[in-house]
Amino acid sequence: MREVSYQQIVSAVKDMCIQANYNLGDDTLKAFREALKQEESETGKDVLNQLIENAQIASSEQVPMCQDTGMAVFIVELGQDCHITGGSLYDAINQGIREGYGDGYLRQSVVKDPLDRKNTGDNTPGVVHIELVEGDRCTIHMAAKGFGSENMSRLQMLKPADGLEGVKQFILETVKLAGPNACPPMVVGVGIGGTFEKAAYLAKKSLFREVGERNPRPDLAELEQDLIEQINKLGIGPQGMGGRTTALDVHIETFATHIAGLPVAVNINCHATRHKTAVL
Amino acid sequence: MSVKEIRVPGDEQQFLQLKSGDRVLITGTLYTARDAAHKRMIETLEAGGELPISLDGQVIYYVGPTPAKPGRVIGSAGPTTSGRMDKYTPRLLELGLKGMIGKGRRNQDVRDAIVKHKAVYFAAVGGAAALIARSIKSSEVIAYEDLGTEAIHRLQVEKFPAIVVNDAYGGDLYEQGERQYRIDES
C-alpha cells in the first residue's frame, strides 16, 4: 500500500492556504477580463478594473487579496489504497492551516464556539470532507471561504411539483437577496437533490470547479448557461452598484433524491474564488 | 467619471455635497470598528459610560485587516459587510458620526438615520483589500486592544477610494443601479 506522511500533508495544506490567498487563479482573472468587455456600467467597469489591479498587487507583493482570508474548507479524495502514516489526517490538515495562516500573515477568523465566540487564534479547525475513492493517491482540494458570501447562501426543500421552474426561481431569488452583500460578481454554486445535507455539500463542492468549467452533463451545462444569462439580467452588477456582471459563473451538481423531495442549496462565492489542489 | 475629494473628519457641509453614485477619494483620519467593537461601544453607552473616541464629524471604516507583514503599516484591509452593524449605527449617528465605509445594504432604520443626521454611507470595493491598503499611511490601536483584528484603530488615509451608496437626501445607489440595469422578462 502506498504511503503518504503526516508531514507531507502539513506542507501541502500550508502551501495551499497561502497560495490561495495571495494568487487569484487565472480562471477568475480571465472571467474578470471577459466581464469587462461586456460591462456597460461605468461604475461596474471601475470596480472590475480595481479587482484586476488588486489581484496583481496581491500576487506581486505576496499579500492576501482580501482581508477575509476565510475559513479553510477541504475536500479530500482519499484513495482506498493510500495509507497515511505518522499521525491523523485531520490533525495534519489543522497543523497545515495553523502554519499557513500564521506564516502567511493571514487573518485568524475562526471562533471556537459559535455561541461564546472566542477566537481560536490560529484559524483552526478547518472544515474537512473526506471522500473515499479508488486508487492510491491522496488528493486535497482547499478553498478559503469568505463569509460575506457564505452568509448569503440558502437551502430549501422544494416540492417535486415545483420542478425546474421552482429550482430556477429559488436560485434567482437567492442571488437577488444576496445582492451587494455577497461581493458580486459572484460564483453561484448549486446543489440539487440528495438529502438536506447532501444538497448543501454538492453546492459547496461545485464551487471547487474552475470558473468557466461546465457540468459534463449537457442538459445541466445548458441550465448553467441559462442561469448565468438570467442572473446577469437582474442588474445587480459588480459590487451591487448596477451593471451587467452579477455572476461570473453558475455551477450545478446533482444527486439522486427521494420520491417526495426536491432539495436545492445555493452556496454563493464572492469574486475571490480561492481554491487550490494538491495531489499526494 | 468625475471624482470628489474630501477630508475627514469634516463638517456637515462637506457631507451634504455628496450624492449617491459619486466616486470619492477620502483623505484624513478614519476609525476602524466592526462587530465586537460596535457591541462594546453600545454596551458602554447603555451603562452610562463614555466612548473611547469622539465621533463628532468622524467616519468609521468597517474593517478587520490581516496582520501586517514586517515593515508594512497594515495588512490587507477591505470592507466587511455593513448590515451586521445596522443594529448599532443609528445610536452612533445620533452622537455625531458622519460617515460609515463598508459594503452591502443598510436596513431602513439606518437609511432613515442617515437622512435625519445628514450623514453618508460609502462603499469601498469588497475584496480589493490589497489595493485599498495602499491608501492607508498609518495605523494604531487606540481602544479595545483585546479584540485583536476587531480593536478600534486610528488610520491615516490618503485618497482612500470609495463610492457613495446612501446620501443625506435618501438616495441609494444599490437600488438605483439595479433599477437602471435590470432587464425585465416579459
GROMACS .gro file of C-alpha atoms in nm:
model
  466
    1MET     CA    1   0.000   0.000   0.000
    2ARG     CA    2   0.129   0.346  -0.093
    3GLU     CA    3   0.215   0.574   0.198
    4VAL     CA    4   0.163   0.949   0.247
    5SER     CA    5   0.311   1.103   0.559
    6TYR     CA    6   0.159   1.343   0.810
    7GLN     CA    7   0.434   1.591   0.725
    8GLN     CA    8   0.363   1.580   0.350
    9ILE     CA    9   0.002   1.672   0.422
   10VAL     CA   10   0.101   1.954   0.661
   11SER     CA   11   0.333   2.108   0.399
   12ALA     CA   12   0.080   2.078   0.117
   13VAL     CA   13  -0.200   2.233   0.322
   14LYS     CA   14   0.021   2.516   0.446
   15ASP     CA   15   0.125   2.599   0.091
   16MET     CA   16  -0.232   2.588  -0.043
   17CYS     CA   17  -0.362   2.820   0.232
   18ILE     CA   18  -0.100   3.081   0.146
   19GLN     CA   19  -0.112   3.046  -0.233
   20ALA     CA   20  -0.493   3.052  -0.246
   21ASN     CA   21  -0.499   3.382  -0.059
   22TYR     CA   22  -0.211   3.553  -0.245
   23ASN     CA   23  -0.262   3.437  -0.603
   24LEU     CA   24  -0.603   3.461  -0.764
   25GLY     CA   25  -0.649   3.182  -1.018
   26ASP     CA   26  -0.613   3.251  -1.391
   27ASP     CA   27  -0.969   3.121  -1.436
   28THR     CA   28  -1.109   3.408  -1.230
   29LEU     CA   29  -0.880   3.671  -1.381
   30LYS     CA   30  -0.988   3.561  -1.726
   31ALA     CA   31  -1.353   3.589  -1.618
   32PHE     CA   32  -1.288   3.947  -1.492
   33ARG     CA   33  -1.141   4.044  -1.830
   34GLU     CA   34  -1.431   3.886  -2.020
   35ALA     CA   35  -1.677   4.067  -1.792
   36LEU     CA   36  -1.502   4.397  -1.854
   37LYS     CA   37  -1.576   4.363  -2.227
   38GLN     CA   38  -1.948   4.312  -2.163
   39GLU     CA   39  -2.000   4.558  -1.877
   40GLU     CA   40  -2.199   4.871  -1.965
   41SER     CA   41  -2.193   5.049  -1.630
   42GLU     CA   42  -1.904   5.294  -1.577
   43THR     CA   43  -1.902   5.219  -1.203
   44GLY     CA   44  -1.912   4.848  -1.286
   45LYS     CA   45  -1.610   4.879  -1.515
   46ASP     CA   46  -1.429   5.078  -1.250
   47VAL     CA   47  -1.496   4.804  -0.992
   48LEU     CA   48  -1.376   4.529  -1.229
   49ASN     CA   49  -1.058   4.724  -1.302
   50GLN     CA   50  -0.997   4.765  -0.929
   51LEU     CA   51  -1.039   4.389  -0.882
   52ILE     CA   52  -0.787   4.312  -1.158
   53GLU     CA   53  -0.540   4.564  -1.015
   54ASN     CA   54  -0.597   4.425  -0.664
   55ALA     CA   55  -0.518   4.071  -0.780
   56GLN     CA   56  -0.199   4.195  -0.943
   57ILE     CA   57  -0.088   4.377  -0.627
   58ALA     CA   58  -0.167   4.076  -0.407
   59SER     CA   59   0.031   3.845  -0.630
   60SER     CA   60   0.332   4.072  -0.688
   61GLU     CA   61   0.361   4.182  -0.324
   62GLN     CA   62   0.262   3.839  -0.188
   63VAL     CA   63  -0.016   3.970   0.038
   64PRO     CA   64  -0.375   3.847   0.079
   65MET     CA   65  -0.612   3.972  -0.194
   66CYS     CA   66  -0.892   4.006   0.065
   67GLN     CA   67  -0.876   4.067   0.439
   68ASP     CA   68  -1.131   3.790   0.490
   69THR     CA   69  -0.886   3.509   0.430
   70GLY     CA   70  -1.168   3.272   0.504
   71MET     CA   71  -1.247   2.958   0.690
   72ALA     CA   72  -1.043   2.680   0.531
   73VAL     CA   73  -1.261   2.414   0.368
   74PHE     CA   74  -1.121   2.086   0.234
   75ILE     CA   75  -1.246   1.807   0.015
   76VAL     CA   76  -1.004   1.517   0.042
   77GLU     CA   77  -1.026   1.239  -0.215
   78LEU     CA   78  -0.852   0.962  -0.029
   79GLY     CA   79  -0.757   0.658  -0.233
   80GLN     CA   80  -0.853   0.335  -0.061
   81ASP     CA   81  -0.502   0.205  -0.130
   82CYS     CA   82  -0.334   0.506   0.030
   83HIS     CA   83  -0.203   0.473   0.386
   84ILE     CA   84  -0.148   0.786   0.595
   85THR     CA   85   0.146   0.749   0.832
   86GLY     CA   86   0.276   0.945   1.129
   87GLY     CA   87  -0.050   1.091   1.260
   88SER     CA   88  -0.413   1.167   1.190
   89LEU     CA   89  -0.526   1.322   0.861
   90TYR     CA   90  -0.742   1.575   1.046
   91ASP     CA   91  -0.453   1.677   1.273
   92ALA     CA   92  -0.225   1.716   0.972
   93ILE     CA   93  -0.475   1.940   0.793
   94ASN     CA   94  -0.523   2.156   1.102
   95GLN     CA   95  -0.148   2.184   1.154
   96GLY     CA   96  -0.114   2.293   0.790
   97ILE     CA   97  -0.381   2.561   0.844
   98ARG     CA   98  -0.206   2.678   1.163
   99GLU     CA   99   0.128   2.715   0.984
  100GLY     CA  100  -0.016   2.860   0.664
  101TYR     CA  101  -0.236   3.121   0.830
  102GLY     CA  102   0.040   3.209   1.079
  103ASP     CA  103   0.343   3.228   0.850
  104GLY     CA  104   0.136   3.373   0.564
  105TYR     CA  105   0.010   3.668   0.777
  106LEU     CA  106  -0.347   3.564   0.704
  107ARG     CA  107  -0.634   3.669   0.930
  108GLN     CA  108  -0.744   3.443   1.211
  109SER     CA  109  -1.119   3.441   1.153
  110VAL     CA  110  -1.239   3.131   1.338
  111VAL     CA  111  -1.413   3.120   1.678
  112LYS     CA  112  -1.403   2.802   1.883
  113ASP     CA  113  -1.769   2.801   1.974
  114PRO     CA  114  -2.047   2.958   1.764
  115LEU     CA  115  -2.218   3.085   2.079
  116ASP     CA  116  -1.943   3.205   2.311
  117ARG     CA  117  -1.734   3.322   2.010
  118LYS     CA  118  -1.374   3.317   2.136
  119ASN     CA  119  -1.119   3.325   1.853
  120THR     CA  120  -0.907   3.011   1.830
  121GLY     CA  121  -0.611   3.231   1.734
  122ASP     CA  122  -0.482   3.006   1.456
  123ASN     CA  123  -0.776   2.980   1.214
  124THR     CA  124  -0.832   2.614   1.304
  125PRO     CA  125  -1.025   2.399   1.278
  126GLY     CA  126  -1.085   2.368   0.907
  127VAL     CA  127  -1.399   2.210   0.766
  128VAL     CA  128  -1.292   1.873   0.625
  129HIS     CA  129  -1.495   1.648   0.395
  130ILE     CA  130  -1.344   1.312   0.305
  131GLU     CA  131  -1.445   1.106   0.004
  132LEU     CA  132  -1.306   0.756  -0.028
  133VAL     CA  133  -1.208   0.686  -0.389
  134GLU     CA  134  -1.031   0.414  -0.583
  135GLY     CA  135  -0.653   0.432  -0.622
  136ASP     CA  136  -0.353   0.508  -0.404
  137ARG     CA  137  -0.340   0.888  -0.418
  138CYS     CA  138  -0.447   1.146  -0.163
  139THR     CA  139  -0.589   1.448  -0.346
  140ILE     CA  140  -0.657   1.754  -0.130
  141HIS     CA  141  -0.876   2.036  -0.257
  142MET     CA  142  -0.865   2.351  -0.043
  143ALA     CA  143  -1.087   2.660  -0.052
  144ALA     CA  144  -1.056   2.977   0.159
  145LYS     CA  145  -1.423   3.059   0.210
  146GLY     CA  146  -1.512   3.416   0.295
  147PHE     CA  147  -1.824   3.476   0.497
  148GLY     CA  148  -1.967   3.783   0.325
  149SER     CA  149  -2.091   3.545   0.057
  150GLU     CA  150  -2.129   3.236   0.279
  151ASN     CA  151  -2.381   3.432   0.489
  152MET     CA  152  -2.600   3.492   0.182
  153SER     CA  153  -2.628   3.121   0.096
  154ARG     CA  154  -2.963   2.940   0.130
  155LEU     CA  155  -3.123   2.597   0.120
  156GLN     CA  156  -3.482   2.500   0.058
  157MET     CA  157  -3.667   2.170   0.048
  158LEU     CA  158  -3.886   2.228  -0.257
  159LYS     CA  159  -4.176   2.006  -0.356
  160PRO     CA  160  -4.133   1.775  -0.658
  161ALA     CA  161  -4.424   1.967  -0.816
  162ASP     CA  162  -4.216   2.287  -0.805
  163GLY     CA  163  -3.994   2.127  -1.069
  164LEU     CA  164  -3.725   2.302  -1.271
  165GLU     CA  165  -3.912   2.634  -1.263
  166GLY     CA  166  -3.917   2.624  -0.881
  167VAL     CA  167  -3.548   2.548  -0.874
  168LYS     CA  168  -3.464   2.838  -1.105
  169GLN     CA  169  -3.684   3.075  -0.909
  170PHE     CA  170  -3.518   2.983  -0.581
  171ILE     CA  171  -3.170   3.037  -0.729
  172LEU     CA  172  -3.264   3.378  -0.876
  173GLU     CA  173  -3.433   3.482  -0.553
  174THR     CA  174  -3.122   3.386  -0.355
  175VAL     CA  175  -2.897   3.591  -0.583
  176LYS     CA  176  -3.133   3.890  -0.555
  177LEU     CA  177  -3.136   3.869  -0.176
  178ALA     CA  178  -2.757   3.837  -0.170
  179GLY     CA  179  -2.717   4.147  -0.389
  180PRO     CA  180  -2.425   4.371  -0.291
  181ASN     CA  181  -2.361   4.185   0.036
  182ALA     CA  182  -2.206   3.883  -0.134
  183CYS     CA  183  -1.939   4.089  -0.313
  184PRO     CA  184  -2.055   4.038  -0.672
  185PRO     CA  185  -1.959   3.946  -0.936
  186MET     CA  186  -2.022   3.614  -0.765
  187VAL     CA  187  -1.991   3.248  -0.844
  188VAL     CA  188  -2.315   3.066  -0.770
  189GLY     CA  189  -2.281   2.706  -0.651
  190VAL     CA  190  -2.597   2.495  -0.671
  191GLY     CA  191  -2.668   2.150  -0.529
  192ILE     CA  192  -2.992   1.981  -0.638
  193GLY     CA  193  -3.121   1.655  -0.493
  194GLY     CA  194  -2.993   1.413  -0.231
  195THR     CA  195  -3.097   1.491   0.123
  196PHE     CA  196  -3.081   1.816   0.324
  197GLU     CA  197  -2.706   1.793   0.396
  198LYS     CA  198  -2.618   1.632   0.062
  199ALA     CA  199  -2.763   1.926  -0.132
  200ALA     CA  200  -2.556   2.169   0.076
  201TYR     CA  201  -2.242   1.962   0.023
  202LEU     CA  202  -2.300   1.944  -0.354
  203ALA     CA  203  -2.339   2.322  -0.369
  204LYS     CA  204  -2.011   2.368  -0.181
  205LYS     CA  205  -1.835   2.108  -0.392
  206SER     CA  206  -1.942   2.279  -0.714
  207LEU     CA  207  -1.752   2.591  -0.603
  208PHE     CA  208  -1.426   2.395  -0.622
  209ARG     CA  209  -1.464   2.380  -1.001
  210GLU     CA  210  -1.271   2.625  -1.219
  211VAL     CA  211  -1.462   2.935  -1.319
  212GLY     CA  212  -1.587   2.870  -1.672
  213GLU     CA  213  -1.594   2.492  -1.636
  214ARG     CA  214  -1.932   2.344  -1.732
  215ASN     CA  215  -2.101   2.038  -1.586
  216PRO     CA  216  -2.016   1.741  -1.812
  217ARG     CA  217  -2.387   1.654  -1.847
  218PRO     CA  218  -2.514   1.855  -2.148
  219ASP     CA  219  -2.857   1.931  -2.000
  220LEU     CA  220  -2.701   2.065  -1.679
  221ALA     CA  221  -2.440   2.261  -1.874
  222GLU     CA  222  -2.726   2.423  -2.065
  223LEU     CA  223  -2.908   2.501  -1.740
  224GLU     CA  224  -2.591   2.662  -1.602
  225GLN     CA  225  -2.564   2.877  -1.913
  226ASP     CA  226  -2.930   2.973  -1.896
  227LEU     CA  227  -2.899   3.073  -1.529
  228ILE     CA  228  -2.586   3.282  -1.594
  229GLU     CA  229  -2.785   3.478  -1.852
  230GLN     CA  230  -3.088   3.521  -1.629
  231ILE     CA  231  -2.880   3.626  -1.328
  232ASN     CA  232  -2.695   3.882  -1.538
  233LYS     CA  233  -3.027   4.038  -1.636
  234LEU     CA  234  -3.101   4.119  -1.271
  235GLY     CA  235  -2.897   4.438  -1.296
  236ILE     CA  236  -2.718   4.394  -0.961
  237GLY     CA  237  -2.376   4.435  -1.121
  238PRO     CA  238  -2.021   4.450  -0.979
  239GLN     CA  239  -2.044   4.519  -0.603
  240GLY     CA  240  -2.420   4.560  -0.642
  241MET     CA  241  -2.384   4.911  -0.785
  242GLY     CA  242  -2.571   4.829  -1.104
  243GLY     CA  243  -2.447   4.660  -1.420
  244ARG     CA  244  -2.437   4.353  -1.637
  245THR     CA  245  -2.189   4.142  -1.440
  246THR     CA  246  -2.365   3.989  -1.142
  247ALA     CA  247  -2.241   3.631  -1.176
  248LEU     CA  248  -1.909   3.518  -1.322
  249ASP     CA  249  -2.040   3.164  -1.331
  250VAL     CA  250  -2.305   2.917  -1.212
  251HIS     CA  251  -2.204   2.562  -1.117
  252ILE     CA  252  -2.464   2.291  -1.069
  253GLU     CA  253  -2.419   1.947  -0.917
  254THR     CA  254  -2.700   1.693  -0.875
  255PHE     CA  255  -2.764   1.366  -0.692
  256ALA     CA  256  -3.046   1.111  -0.673
  257THR     CA  257  -3.322   1.209  -0.433
  258HIS     CA  258  -3.636   1.078  -0.262
  259ILE     CA  259  -3.973   1.048  -0.444
  260ALA     CA  260  -4.114   1.309  -0.204
  261GLY     CA  261  -3.836   1.566  -0.222
  262LEU     CA  262  -3.652   1.830  -0.425
  263PRO     CA  263  -3.379   1.981  -0.208
  264VAL     CA  264  -3.198   2.284  -0.353
  265ALA     CA  265  -2.898   2.452  -0.195
  266VAL     CA  266  -2.734   2.769  -0.322
  267ASN     CA  267  -2.385   2.840  -0.190
  268ILE     CA  268  -2.258   3.176  -0.301
  269ASN     CA  269  -1.893   3.264  -0.351
  270CYS     CA  270  -1.766   3.618  -0.382
  271HIS     CA  271  -1.543   3.710  -0.679
  272ALA     CA  272  -1.237   3.600  -0.478
  273THR     CA  273  -1.278   3.233  -0.567
  274ARG     CA  274  -0.979   3.096  -0.384
  275HIS     CA  275  -0.920   2.726  -0.431
  276LYS     CA  276  -0.614   2.506  -0.479
  277THR     CA  277  -0.548   2.137  -0.528
  278ALA     CA  278  -0.258   1.916  -0.420
  279VAL     CA  279  -0.213   1.556  -0.532
  280LEU     CA  280  -0.002   1.349  -0.291
  281MET     CA  281  -1.620   5.997  -1.444
  282SER     CA  282  -1.553   6.280  -1.200
  283VAL     CA  283  -1.410   6.208  -0.860
  284LYS     CA  284  -1.473   6.422  -0.550
  285GLU     CA  285  -1.200   6.461  -0.290
  286ILE     CA  286  -1.298   6.503   0.075
  287ARG     CA  287  -1.115   6.544   0.406
  288VAL     CA  288  -1.224   6.369   0.723
  289PRO     CA  289  -1.325   6.443   0.989
  290GLY     CA  290  -1.530   6.711   0.824
  291ASP     CA  291  -1.820   6.948   0.874
  292GLU     CA  292  -2.177   6.879   0.770
  293GLN     CA  293  -2.147   7.092   0.456
  294GLN     CA  294  -1.890   6.858   0.309
  295PHE     CA  295  -2.110   6.552   0.353
  296LEU     CA  296  -2.414   6.736   0.218
  297GLN     CA  297  -2.248   6.785  -0.122
  298LEU     CA  298  -2.210   6.410  -0.174
  299LYS     CA  299  -2.470   6.222  -0.379
  300SER     CA  300  -2.526   5.851  -0.420
  301GLY     CA  301  -2.314   5.720  -0.706
  302ASP     CA  302  -2.033   5.975  -0.652
  303ARG     CA  303  -1.682   5.839  -0.660
  304VAL     CA  304  -1.484   5.981  -0.372
  305LEU     CA  305  -1.122   5.990  -0.256
  306ILE     CA  306  -1.100   6.029   0.120
  307THR     CA  307  -0.801   6.184   0.297
  308GLY     CA  308  -0.757   6.227   0.673
  309THR     CA  309  -0.840   6.015   0.977
  310LEU     CA  310  -1.068   5.710   0.989
  311TYR     CA  311  -1.155   5.490   1.285
  312THR     CA  312  -1.200   5.118   1.237
  313ALA     CA  313  -1.473   4.923   1.414
  314ARG     CA  314  -1.669   4.610   1.329
  315ASP     CA  315  -1.899   4.368   1.514
  316ALA     CA  316  -1.725   4.332   1.851
  317ALA     CA  317  -1.617   4.698   1.884
  318HIS     CA  318  -1.968   4.819   1.799
  319LYS     CA  319  -2.120   4.586   2.055
  320ARG     CA  320  -1.882   4.713   2.321
  321MET     CA  321  -1.938   5.082   2.232
  322ILE     CA  322  -2.315   5.043   2.260
  323GLU     CA  323  -2.287   4.846   2.585
  324THR     CA  324  -2.064   5.122   2.722
  325LEU     CA  325  -2.320   5.388   2.631
  326GLU     CA  326  -2.605   5.185   2.779
  327ALA     CA  327  -2.411   5.154   3.104
  328GLY     CA  328  -2.375   5.534   3.111
  329GLY     CA  329  -2.007   5.529   3.014
  330GLU     CA  330  -1.811   5.733   2.762
  331LEU     CA  331  -1.681   5.617   2.428
  332PRO     CA  332  -1.304   5.589   2.378
  333ILE     CA  333  -1.330   5.818   2.072
  334SER     CA  334  -1.523   6.131   1.989
  335LEU     CA  335  -1.750   6.060   1.693
  336ASP     CA  336  -1.818   6.421   1.602
  337GLY     CA  337  -1.773   6.466   1.227
  338GLN     CA  338  -1.593   6.130   1.206
  339VAL     CA  339  -1.608   5.838   0.967
  340ILE     CA  340  -1.593   5.472   1.079
  341TYR     CA  341  -1.447   5.208   0.848
  342TYR     CA  342  -1.588   4.856   0.894
  343VAL     CA  343  -1.272   4.652   0.858
  344GLY     CA  344  -1.077   4.373   1.024
  345PRO     CA  345  -0.739   4.377   0.848
  346THR     CA  346  -0.499   4.088   0.806
  347PRO     CA  347  -0.183   4.106   1.023
  348ALA     CA  348   0.078   4.345   0.881
  349LYS     CA  349   0.381   4.180   0.727
  350PRO     CA  350   0.712   4.307   0.870
  351GLY     CA  351   0.789   4.660   0.751
  352ARG     CA  352   0.431   4.731   0.650
  353VAL     CA  353   0.181   4.974   0.805
  354ILE     CA  354  -0.116   4.739   0.781
  355GLY     CA  355  -0.216   4.411   0.617
  356SER     CA  356  -0.487   4.378   0.353
  357ALA     CA  357  -0.778   4.594   0.458
  358GLY     CA  358  -1.100   4.579   0.257
  359PRO     CA  359  -1.453   4.647   0.384
  360THR     CA  360  -1.669   4.394   0.567
  361THR     CA  361  -2.047   4.356   0.531
  362SER     CA  362  -2.210   4.661   0.691
  363GLY     CA  363  -2.552   4.510   0.764
  364ARG     CA  364  -2.415   4.343   1.075
  365MET     CA  365  -2.359   4.688   1.226
  366ASP     CA  366  -2.713   4.812   1.146
  367LYS     CA  367  -2.836   4.743   1.497
  368TYR     CA  368  -2.578   4.982   1.644
  369THR     CA  369  -2.543   5.253   1.378
  370PRO     CA  370  -2.841   5.486   1.447
  371ARG     CA  371  -2.717   5.546   1.804
  372LEU     CA  372  -2.369   5.639   1.676
  373LEU     CA  373  -2.516   5.876   1.416
  374GLU     CA  374  -2.703   6.050   1.700
  375LEU     CA  375  -2.365   6.113   1.861
  376GLY     CA  376  -2.233   6.299   1.556
  377LEU     CA  377  -2.089   6.021   1.340
  378LYS     CA  378  -2.099   6.150   0.981
  379GLY     CA  379  -1.997   5.856   0.771
  380MET     CA  380  -1.951   5.481   0.752
  381ILE     CA  381  -1.748   5.285   0.498
  382GLY     CA  382  -1.835   4.921   0.434
  383LYS     CA  383  -2.009   4.709   0.174
  384GLY     CA  384  -2.363   4.587   0.127
  385ARG     CA  385  -2.711   4.711   0.204
  386ARG     CA  386  -2.819   4.903   0.517
  387ASN     CA  387  -3.160   4.849   0.674
  388GLN     CA  388  -3.437   5.109   0.673
  389ASP     CA  389  -3.356   5.232   1.027
  390VAL     CA  390  -3.000   5.314   0.923
  391ARG     CA  391  -3.109   5.476   0.596
  392ASP     CA  392  -3.359   5.693   0.786
  393ALA     CA  393  -3.095   5.787   1.043
  394ILE     CA  394  -2.851   5.881   0.763
  395VAL     CA  395  -3.106   6.128   0.625
  396LYS     CA  396  -3.202   6.259   0.970
  397HIS     CA  397  -2.844   6.323   1.078
  398LYS     CA  398  -2.720   6.434   0.733
  399ALA     CA  399  -2.460   6.162   0.708
  400VAL     CA  400  -2.326   5.942   0.427
  401TYR     CA  401  -2.275   5.568   0.379
  402PHE     CA  402  -1.985   5.483   0.150
  403ALA     CA  403  -1.891   5.150  -0.005
  404ALA     CA  404  -1.534   5.050  -0.071
  405VAL     CA  405  -1.481   4.767  -0.319
  406GLY     CA  406  -1.522   4.443  -0.126
  407GLY     CA  407  -1.228   4.214  -0.189
  408ALA     CA  408  -0.998   4.491  -0.316
  409ALA     CA  409  -0.813   4.472   0.014
  410ALA     CA  410  -0.455   4.483  -0.115
  411LEU     CA  411  -0.533   4.784  -0.334
  412ILE     CA  412  -0.714   4.971  -0.055
  413ALA     CA  413  -0.427   4.907   0.190
  414ARG     CA  414  -0.204   5.124  -0.032
  415SER     CA  415  -0.405   5.432   0.068
  416ILE     CA  416  -0.356   5.365   0.441
  417LYS     CA  417  -0.048   5.552   0.564
  418SER     CA  418  -0.056   5.472   0.936
  419SER     CA  419  -0.248   5.255   1.176
  420GLU     CA  420  -0.251   5.249   1.556
  421VAL     CA  421  -0.471   5.071   1.806
  422ILE     CA  422  -0.647   5.326   2.023
  423ALA     CA  423  -0.905   5.118   2.211
  424TYR     CA  424  -1.024   4.764   2.284
  425GLU     CA  425  -0.682   4.612   2.212
  426ASP     CA  426  -0.801   4.276   2.343
  427LEU     CA  427  -1.029   4.244   2.038
  428GLY     CA  428  -0.731   4.182   1.808
  429THR     CA  429  -0.823   4.248   1.444
  430GLU     CA  430  -1.152   4.392   1.574
  431ALA     CA  431  -0.986   4.653   1.801
  432ILE     CA  432  -1.053   5.021   1.722
  433HIS     CA  433  -0.766   5.151   1.511
  434ARG     CA  434  -0.698   5.508   1.404
  435LEU     CA  435  -0.599   5.513   1.038
  436GLN     CA  436  -0.439   5.798   0.845
  437VAL     CA  437  -0.553   5.763   0.486
  438GLU     CA  438  -0.465   5.939   0.161
  439LYS     CA  439  -0.702   5.920  -0.134
  440PHE     CA  440  -0.888   5.620   0.001
  441PRO     CA  441  -1.121   5.510  -0.284
  442ALA     CA  442  -1.492   5.486  -0.203
  443ILE     CA  443  -1.831   5.528  -0.366
  444VAL     CA  444  -2.133   5.699  -0.209
  445VAL     CA  445  -2.417   5.449  -0.161
  446ASN     CA  446  -2.659   5.631   0.072
  447ASP     CA  447  -2.659   6.011   0.078
  448ALA     CA  448  -2.823   6.260   0.313
  449TYR     CA  449  -3.114   6.300   0.069
  450GLY     CA  450  -3.235   5.941   0.075
  451GLY     CA  451  -3.051   5.834  -0.243
  452ASP     CA  452  -2.948   5.468  -0.260
  453LEU     CA  453  -2.701   5.357  -0.527
  454TYR     CA  454  -2.782   4.987  -0.485
  455GLU     CA  455  -3.148   5.048  -0.568
  456GLN     CA  456  -3.078   5.300  -0.844
  457GLY     CA  457  -2.810   5.084  -1.007
  458GLU     CA  458  -3.018   4.768  -1.007
  459ARG     CA  459  -3.320   4.952  -1.149
  460GLN     CA  460  -3.112   5.110  -1.425
  461TYR     CA  461  -2.954   4.785  -1.547
  462ARG     CA  462  -3.232   4.532  -1.483
  463ILE     CA  463  -3.372   4.366  -1.796
  464ASP     CA  464  -3.730   4.256  -1.730
  465GLU     CA  465  -3.852   3.943  -1.899
  466SER     CA  466  -4.193   3.992  -2.050
   0.00000   0.00000   0.00000
